[in-house]
Coordinates of N, CA and C in Angstrom, one line a residue:
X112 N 20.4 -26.6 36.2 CA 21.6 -27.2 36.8 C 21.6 -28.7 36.6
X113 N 20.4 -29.5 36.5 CA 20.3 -30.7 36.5 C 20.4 -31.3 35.1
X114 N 19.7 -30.5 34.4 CA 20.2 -31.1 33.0 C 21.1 -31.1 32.4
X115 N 21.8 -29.7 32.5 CA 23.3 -29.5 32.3 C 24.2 -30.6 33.3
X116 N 24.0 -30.7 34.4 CA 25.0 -31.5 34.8 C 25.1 -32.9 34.4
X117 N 23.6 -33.5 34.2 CA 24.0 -34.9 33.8 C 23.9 -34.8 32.3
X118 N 24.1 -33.9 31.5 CA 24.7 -34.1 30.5 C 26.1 -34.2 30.3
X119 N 26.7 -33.8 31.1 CA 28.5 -33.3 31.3 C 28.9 -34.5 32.2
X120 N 28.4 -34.8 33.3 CA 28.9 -35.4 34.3 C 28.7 -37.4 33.9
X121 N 29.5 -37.6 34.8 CA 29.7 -39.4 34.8 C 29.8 -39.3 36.2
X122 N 29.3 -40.4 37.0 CA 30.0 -40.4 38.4 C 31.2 -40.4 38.8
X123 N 31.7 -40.1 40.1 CA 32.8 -39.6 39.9 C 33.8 -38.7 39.7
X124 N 33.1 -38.4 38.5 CA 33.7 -36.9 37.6 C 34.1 -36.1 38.9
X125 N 35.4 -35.2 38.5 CA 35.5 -34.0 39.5 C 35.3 -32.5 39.5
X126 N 34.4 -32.1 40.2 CA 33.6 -30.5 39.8 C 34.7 -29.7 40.6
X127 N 34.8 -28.4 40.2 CA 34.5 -26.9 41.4 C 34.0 -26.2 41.3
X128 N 33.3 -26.3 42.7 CA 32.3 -25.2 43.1 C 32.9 -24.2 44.2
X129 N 32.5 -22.9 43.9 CA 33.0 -21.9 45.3 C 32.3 -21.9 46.9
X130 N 32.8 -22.0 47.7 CA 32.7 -22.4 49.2 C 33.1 -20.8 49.8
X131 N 31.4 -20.6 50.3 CA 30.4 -21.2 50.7 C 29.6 -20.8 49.4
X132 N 28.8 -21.7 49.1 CA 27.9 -21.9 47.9 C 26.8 -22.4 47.7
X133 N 26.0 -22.1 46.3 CA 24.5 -22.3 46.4 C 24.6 -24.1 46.6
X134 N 23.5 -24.0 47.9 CA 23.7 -25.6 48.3 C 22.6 -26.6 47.2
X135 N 21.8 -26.1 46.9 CA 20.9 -26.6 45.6 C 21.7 -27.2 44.6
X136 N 23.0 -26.1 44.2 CA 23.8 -26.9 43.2 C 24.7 -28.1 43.8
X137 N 25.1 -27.6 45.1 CA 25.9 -28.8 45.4 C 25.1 -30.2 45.2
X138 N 23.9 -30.5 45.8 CA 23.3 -31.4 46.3 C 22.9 -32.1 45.2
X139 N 22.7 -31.5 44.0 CA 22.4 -31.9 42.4 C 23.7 -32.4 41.9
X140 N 24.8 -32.1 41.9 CA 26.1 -32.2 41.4 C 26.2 -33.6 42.6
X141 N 26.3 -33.8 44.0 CA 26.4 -34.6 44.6 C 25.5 -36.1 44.2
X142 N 23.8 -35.5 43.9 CA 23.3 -37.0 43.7 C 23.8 -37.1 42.0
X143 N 24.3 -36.5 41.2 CA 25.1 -37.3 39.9 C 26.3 -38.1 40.4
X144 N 26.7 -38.1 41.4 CA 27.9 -38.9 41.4 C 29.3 -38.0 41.3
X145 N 29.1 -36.5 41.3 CA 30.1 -35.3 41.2 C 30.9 -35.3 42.4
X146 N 32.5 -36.1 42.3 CA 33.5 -35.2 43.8 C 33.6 -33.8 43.7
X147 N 33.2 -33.0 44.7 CA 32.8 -31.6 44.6 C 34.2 -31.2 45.3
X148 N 35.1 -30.0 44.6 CA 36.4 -29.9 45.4 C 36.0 -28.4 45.6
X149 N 35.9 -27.9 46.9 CA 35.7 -26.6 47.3 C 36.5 -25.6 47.2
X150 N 36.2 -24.8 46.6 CA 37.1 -23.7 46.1 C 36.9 -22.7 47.3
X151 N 37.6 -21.9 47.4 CA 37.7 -20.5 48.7 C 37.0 -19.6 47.8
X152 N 36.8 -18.5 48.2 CA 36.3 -17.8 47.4 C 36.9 -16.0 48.6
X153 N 36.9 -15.0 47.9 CA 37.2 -13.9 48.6 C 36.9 -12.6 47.7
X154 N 37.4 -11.7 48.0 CA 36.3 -10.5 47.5 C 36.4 -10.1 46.2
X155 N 37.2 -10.6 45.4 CA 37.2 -10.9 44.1 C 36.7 -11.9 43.2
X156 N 35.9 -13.0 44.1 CA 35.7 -14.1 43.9 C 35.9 -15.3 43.7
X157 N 35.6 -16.3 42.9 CA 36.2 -17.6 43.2 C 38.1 -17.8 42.9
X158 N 38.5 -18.5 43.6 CA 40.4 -18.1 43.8 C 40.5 -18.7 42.6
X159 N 41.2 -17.8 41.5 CA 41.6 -18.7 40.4 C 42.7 -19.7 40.5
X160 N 43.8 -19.3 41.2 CA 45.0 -19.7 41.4 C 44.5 -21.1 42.1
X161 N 43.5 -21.1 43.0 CA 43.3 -22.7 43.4 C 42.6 -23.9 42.6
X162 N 41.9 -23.0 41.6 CA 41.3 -23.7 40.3 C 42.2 -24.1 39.6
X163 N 43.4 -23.7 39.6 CA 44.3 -23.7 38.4 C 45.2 -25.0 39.4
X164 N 45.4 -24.9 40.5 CA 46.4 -26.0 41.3 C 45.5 -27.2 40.9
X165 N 44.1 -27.2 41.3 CA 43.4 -28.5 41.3 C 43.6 -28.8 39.9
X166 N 43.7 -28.2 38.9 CA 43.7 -28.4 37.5 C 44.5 -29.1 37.4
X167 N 46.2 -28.9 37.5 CA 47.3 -29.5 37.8 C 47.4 -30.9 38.6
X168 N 46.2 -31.2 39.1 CA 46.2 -32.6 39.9 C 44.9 -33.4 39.6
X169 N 44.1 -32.8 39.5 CA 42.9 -33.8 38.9 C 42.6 -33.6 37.6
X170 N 41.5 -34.3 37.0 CA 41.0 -34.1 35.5 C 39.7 -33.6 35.8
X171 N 39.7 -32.2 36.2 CA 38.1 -31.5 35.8 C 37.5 -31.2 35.5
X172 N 36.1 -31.8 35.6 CA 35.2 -31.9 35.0 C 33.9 -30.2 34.0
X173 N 33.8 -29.9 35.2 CA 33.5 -29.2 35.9 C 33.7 -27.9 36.6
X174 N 34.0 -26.9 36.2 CA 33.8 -25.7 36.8 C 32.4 -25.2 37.1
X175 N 31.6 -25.2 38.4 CA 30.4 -24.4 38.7 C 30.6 -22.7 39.1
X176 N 30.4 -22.1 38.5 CA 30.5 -20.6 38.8 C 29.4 -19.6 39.1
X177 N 29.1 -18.6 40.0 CA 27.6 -17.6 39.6 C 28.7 -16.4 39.9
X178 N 29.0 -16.3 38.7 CA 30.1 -14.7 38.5 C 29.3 -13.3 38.7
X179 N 28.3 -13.7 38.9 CA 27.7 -12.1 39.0 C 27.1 -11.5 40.2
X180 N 26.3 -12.2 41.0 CA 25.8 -12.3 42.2 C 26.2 -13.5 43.0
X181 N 27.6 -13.7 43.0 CA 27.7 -15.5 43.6 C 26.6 -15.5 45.0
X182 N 26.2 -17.0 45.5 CA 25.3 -16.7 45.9 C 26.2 -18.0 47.1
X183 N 25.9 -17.6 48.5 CA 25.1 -16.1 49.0 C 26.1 -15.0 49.4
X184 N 27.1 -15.0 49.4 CA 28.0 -14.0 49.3 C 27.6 -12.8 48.6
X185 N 27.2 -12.4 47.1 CA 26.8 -11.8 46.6 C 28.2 -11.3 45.6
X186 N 29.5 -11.5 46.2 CA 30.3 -11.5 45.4 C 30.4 -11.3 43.8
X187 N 30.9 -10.1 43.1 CA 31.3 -10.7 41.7 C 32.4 -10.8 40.9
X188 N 32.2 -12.1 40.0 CA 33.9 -12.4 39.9 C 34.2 -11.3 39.1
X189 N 35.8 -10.7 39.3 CA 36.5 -9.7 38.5 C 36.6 -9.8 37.2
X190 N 36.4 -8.8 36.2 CA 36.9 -9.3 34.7 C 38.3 -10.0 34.8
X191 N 39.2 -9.6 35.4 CA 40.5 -10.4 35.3 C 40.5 -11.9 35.6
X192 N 39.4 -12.2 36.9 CA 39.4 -13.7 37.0 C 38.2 -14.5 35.7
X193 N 37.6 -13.6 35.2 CA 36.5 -14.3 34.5 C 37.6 -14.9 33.3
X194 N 38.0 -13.9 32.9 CA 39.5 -14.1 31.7 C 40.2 -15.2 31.9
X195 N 40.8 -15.5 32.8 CA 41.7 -16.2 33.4 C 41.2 -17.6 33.1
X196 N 40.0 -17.9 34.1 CA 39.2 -19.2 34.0 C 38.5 -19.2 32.8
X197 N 38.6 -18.6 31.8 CA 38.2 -19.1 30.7 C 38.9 -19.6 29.8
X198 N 40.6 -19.3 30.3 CA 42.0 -19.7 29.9 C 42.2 -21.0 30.2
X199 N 41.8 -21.3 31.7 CA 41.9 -22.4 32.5 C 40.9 -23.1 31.7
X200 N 39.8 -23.3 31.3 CA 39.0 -23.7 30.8 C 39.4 -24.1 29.5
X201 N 39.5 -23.8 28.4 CA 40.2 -24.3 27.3 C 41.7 -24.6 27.1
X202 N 42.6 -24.2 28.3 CA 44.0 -25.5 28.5 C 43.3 -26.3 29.0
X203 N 42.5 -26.4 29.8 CA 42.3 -28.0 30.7 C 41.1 -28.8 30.4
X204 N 40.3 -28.5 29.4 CA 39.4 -29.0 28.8 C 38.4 -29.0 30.1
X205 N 37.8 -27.8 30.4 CA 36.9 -28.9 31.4 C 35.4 -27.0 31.0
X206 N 34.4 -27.3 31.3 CA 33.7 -26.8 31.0 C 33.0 -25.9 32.1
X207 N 32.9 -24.5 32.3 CA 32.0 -23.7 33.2 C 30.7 -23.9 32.8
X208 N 30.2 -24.1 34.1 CA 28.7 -24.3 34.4 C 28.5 -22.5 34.5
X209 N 27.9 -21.8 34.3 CA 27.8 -20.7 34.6 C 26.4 -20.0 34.9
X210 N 26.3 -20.1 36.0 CA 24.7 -20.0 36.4 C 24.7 -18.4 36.9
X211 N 23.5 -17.7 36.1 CA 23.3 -16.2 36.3 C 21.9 -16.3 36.3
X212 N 21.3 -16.7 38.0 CA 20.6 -16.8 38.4 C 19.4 -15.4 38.2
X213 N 20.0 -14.6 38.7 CA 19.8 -13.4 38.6 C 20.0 -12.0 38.0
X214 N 20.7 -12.0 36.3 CA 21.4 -11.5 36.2 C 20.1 -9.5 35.8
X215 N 19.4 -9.9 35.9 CA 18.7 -8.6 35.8 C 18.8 -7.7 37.4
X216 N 19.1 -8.1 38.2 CA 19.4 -7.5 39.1 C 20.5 -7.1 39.6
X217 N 20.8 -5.9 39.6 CA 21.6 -4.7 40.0 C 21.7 -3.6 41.0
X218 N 22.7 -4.3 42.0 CA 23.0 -3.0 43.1 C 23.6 -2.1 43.2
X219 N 24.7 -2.0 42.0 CA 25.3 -1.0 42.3 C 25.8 -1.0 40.8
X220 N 25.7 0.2 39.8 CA 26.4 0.0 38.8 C 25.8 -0.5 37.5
X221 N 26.5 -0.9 36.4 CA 26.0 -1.7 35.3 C 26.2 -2.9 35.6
X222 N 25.9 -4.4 35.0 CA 26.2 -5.6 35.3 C 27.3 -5.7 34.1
X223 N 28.0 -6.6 34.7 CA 28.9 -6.9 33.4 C 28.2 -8.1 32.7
X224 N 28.9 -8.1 31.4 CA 28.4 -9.3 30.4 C 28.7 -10.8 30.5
X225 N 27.8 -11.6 30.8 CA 28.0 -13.1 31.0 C 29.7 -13.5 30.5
X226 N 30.3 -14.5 30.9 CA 31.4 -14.8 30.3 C 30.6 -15.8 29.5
X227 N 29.9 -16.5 28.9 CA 29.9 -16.9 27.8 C 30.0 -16.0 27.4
X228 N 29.4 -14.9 27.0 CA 29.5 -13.9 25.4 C 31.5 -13.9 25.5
X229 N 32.1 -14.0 26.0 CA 33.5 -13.8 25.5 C 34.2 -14.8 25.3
X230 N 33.3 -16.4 25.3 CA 33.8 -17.7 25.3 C 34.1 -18.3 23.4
X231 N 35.2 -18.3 23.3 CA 35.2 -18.6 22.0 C 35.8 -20.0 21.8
X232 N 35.5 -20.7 22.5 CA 36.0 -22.4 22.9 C 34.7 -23.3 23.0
X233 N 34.1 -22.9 23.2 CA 32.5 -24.0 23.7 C 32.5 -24.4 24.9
X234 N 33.5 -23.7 25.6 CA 33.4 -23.9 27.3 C 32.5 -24.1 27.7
X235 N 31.6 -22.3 27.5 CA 30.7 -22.3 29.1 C 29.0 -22.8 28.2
X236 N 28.5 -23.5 29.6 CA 27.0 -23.6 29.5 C 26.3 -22.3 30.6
X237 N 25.6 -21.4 29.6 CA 25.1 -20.4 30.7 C 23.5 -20.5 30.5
X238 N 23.3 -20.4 32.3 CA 22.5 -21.0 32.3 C 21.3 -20.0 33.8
X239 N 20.6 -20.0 33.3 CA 19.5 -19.1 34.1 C 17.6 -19.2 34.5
X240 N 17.6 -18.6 35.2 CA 15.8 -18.6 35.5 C 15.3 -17.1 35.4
X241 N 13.8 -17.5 35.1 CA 13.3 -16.1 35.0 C 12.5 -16.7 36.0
X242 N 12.6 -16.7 37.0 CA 11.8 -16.9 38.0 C 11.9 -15.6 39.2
X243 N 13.1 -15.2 38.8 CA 13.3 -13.8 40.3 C 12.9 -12.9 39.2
X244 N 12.7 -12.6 37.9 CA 12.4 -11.4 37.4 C 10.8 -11.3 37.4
X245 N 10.3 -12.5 37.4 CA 8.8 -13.0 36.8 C 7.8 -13.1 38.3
X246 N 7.9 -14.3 38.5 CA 7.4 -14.6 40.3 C 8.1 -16.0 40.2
X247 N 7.9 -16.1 41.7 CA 8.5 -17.4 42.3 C 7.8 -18.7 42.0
X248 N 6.9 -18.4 41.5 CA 6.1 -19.6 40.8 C 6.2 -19.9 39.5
X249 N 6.6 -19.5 38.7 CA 7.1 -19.5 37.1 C 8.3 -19.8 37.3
X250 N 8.5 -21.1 37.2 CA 9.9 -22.1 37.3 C 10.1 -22.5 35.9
X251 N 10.5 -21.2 35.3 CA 11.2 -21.3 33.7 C 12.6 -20.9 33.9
X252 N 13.9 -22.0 33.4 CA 15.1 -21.4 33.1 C 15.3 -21.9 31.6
X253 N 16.5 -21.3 31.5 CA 16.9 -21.3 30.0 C 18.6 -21.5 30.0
X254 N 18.9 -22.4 28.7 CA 20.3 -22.5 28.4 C 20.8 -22.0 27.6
X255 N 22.0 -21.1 27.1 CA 22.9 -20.8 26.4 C 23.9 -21.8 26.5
X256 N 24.5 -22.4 25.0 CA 25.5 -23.2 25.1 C 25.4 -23.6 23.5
X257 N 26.3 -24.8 23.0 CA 27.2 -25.1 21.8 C 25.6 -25.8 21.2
X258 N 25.4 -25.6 19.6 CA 24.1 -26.0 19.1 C 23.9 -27.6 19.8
X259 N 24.9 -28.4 19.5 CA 24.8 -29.9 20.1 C 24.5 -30.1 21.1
X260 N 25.0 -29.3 22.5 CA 24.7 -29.1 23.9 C 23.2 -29.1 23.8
X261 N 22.5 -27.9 22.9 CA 20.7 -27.8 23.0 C 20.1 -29.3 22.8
X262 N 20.6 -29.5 21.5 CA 19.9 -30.7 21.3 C 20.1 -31.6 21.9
X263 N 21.1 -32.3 22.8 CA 21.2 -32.9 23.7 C 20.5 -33.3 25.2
X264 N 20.4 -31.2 25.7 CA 19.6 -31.0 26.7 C 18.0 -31.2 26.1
X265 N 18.0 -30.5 25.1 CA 16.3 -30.6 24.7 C 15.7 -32.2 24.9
X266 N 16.5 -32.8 24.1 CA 16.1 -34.3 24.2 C 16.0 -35.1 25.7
X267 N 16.9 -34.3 26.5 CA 17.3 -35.4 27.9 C 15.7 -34.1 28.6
X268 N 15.8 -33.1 28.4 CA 14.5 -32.5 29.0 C 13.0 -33.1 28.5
X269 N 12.8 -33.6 28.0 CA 11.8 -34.5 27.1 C 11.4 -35.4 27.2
X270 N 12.7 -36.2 27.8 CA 12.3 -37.2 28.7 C 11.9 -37.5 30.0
X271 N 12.5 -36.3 30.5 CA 12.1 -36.6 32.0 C 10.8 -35.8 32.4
X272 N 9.9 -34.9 31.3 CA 9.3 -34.4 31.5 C 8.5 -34.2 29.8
X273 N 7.5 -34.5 29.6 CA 7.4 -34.6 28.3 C 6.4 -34.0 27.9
X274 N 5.8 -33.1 28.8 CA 4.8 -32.2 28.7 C 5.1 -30.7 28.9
X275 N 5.4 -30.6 29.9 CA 6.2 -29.2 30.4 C 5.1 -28.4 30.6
X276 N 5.3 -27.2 30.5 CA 3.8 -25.9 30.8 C 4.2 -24.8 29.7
X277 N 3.6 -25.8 28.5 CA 3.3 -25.0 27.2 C 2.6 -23.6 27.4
X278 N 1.9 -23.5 28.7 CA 0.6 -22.1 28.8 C 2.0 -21.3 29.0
X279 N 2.4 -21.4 29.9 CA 3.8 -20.4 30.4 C 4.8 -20.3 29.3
X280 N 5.2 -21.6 28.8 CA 6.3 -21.1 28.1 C 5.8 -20.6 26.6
X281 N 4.6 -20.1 26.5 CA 4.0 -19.7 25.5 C 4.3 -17.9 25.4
X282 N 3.2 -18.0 27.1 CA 3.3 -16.7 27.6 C 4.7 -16.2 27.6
X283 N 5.8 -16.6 28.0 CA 6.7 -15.7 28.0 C 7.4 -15.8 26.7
X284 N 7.7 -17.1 26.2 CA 8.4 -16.2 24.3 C 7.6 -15.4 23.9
X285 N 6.3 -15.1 24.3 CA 5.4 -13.6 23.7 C 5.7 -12.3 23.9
X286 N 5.9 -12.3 25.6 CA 6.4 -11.5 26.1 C 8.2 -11.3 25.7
X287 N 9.0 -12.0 25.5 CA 10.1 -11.6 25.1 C 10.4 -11.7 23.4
X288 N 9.4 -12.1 23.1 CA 9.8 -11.8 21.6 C 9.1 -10.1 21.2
X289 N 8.2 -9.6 22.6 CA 7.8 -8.3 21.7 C 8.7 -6.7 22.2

């Protein structure tokens, strides 16, 4: 969430996040300098229609979403809203954050497919941890997004950490490349 966002964000910039929401992200999006405009959220998930009014009044930045397990509601957004704000998303120029924290886990059913895979704009950055599949100590996430986004993120991750945990992230491209 952190690298993605201060690659996207300037202070100031204006996000939406769904209310009530992961406070982690808020608090990250807050110390960048993000006005966070609270979206409602209900049993279909985040209100498109309010996304779309704020669209009409501000320039946003920002769309923050967890369409699959919104958290902590647990909510997931409908294919008809995922559609929608991906509409909203390339008329209004503004980019989903799309965090699928946990997307291997399933309570009821099949999971649907990330809305990146249906993004044919360069909208969404999707973005995840293998830390709830793995253990809670193996603090690896991973980005999906536009090739220039990587290199951007790779480089700003590089910097702020220039070592990282080669043993781990060894161990698991082994484990998922077999």
């Amino acid at each position: 969430i952190y690298l993605t966002s201060s690659i996207l964000l300037q202070p100031g910039d204006e996000v939406i996040a769904g209310t009530p929401g992961y406070a982690g992200a808020r608090r990250t999006l807050r110390q960048l300098g993000a006005k966070i405009n609270y979206a409602p959220m209900d049993d279909e998930g985040i209100n498109i229609d309010w996304v779309e009014q704020q669209c009409k009044k501000k320039d946003i930045r920002i769309v923050y979403v967890i369409p699959h397990h919104h958290h902590p509601t647990t909510v997931t957004l409908t294919p008809d809203r995922r559609l929608r704000l991906l509409e909203l998303a390339a008329k209004y120029k503004f980019a989903i954050v799309e965090d699928d924290y946990d997307y291997d886990f399933h309570y009821a059913g099949n999971p649907m497919m990330p809305m990146a895979s249906l993004d044919r704009n360069g909208n969404v950055v999707y973005i995840g941890a293998l830390t709830k599949s793995l253990a809670p100590a193996i603090r690896v996430g991973f980005v999906v997004a536009p090739e220039q986004f990587i290199r951007t993120a790779t480089w700003l991750r590089r910097s702020v950490d220039t070592q990282g945990d080669s043993l781990i992230e060894n161990a698991i491209a082994q484990l998922y490349s077999e």
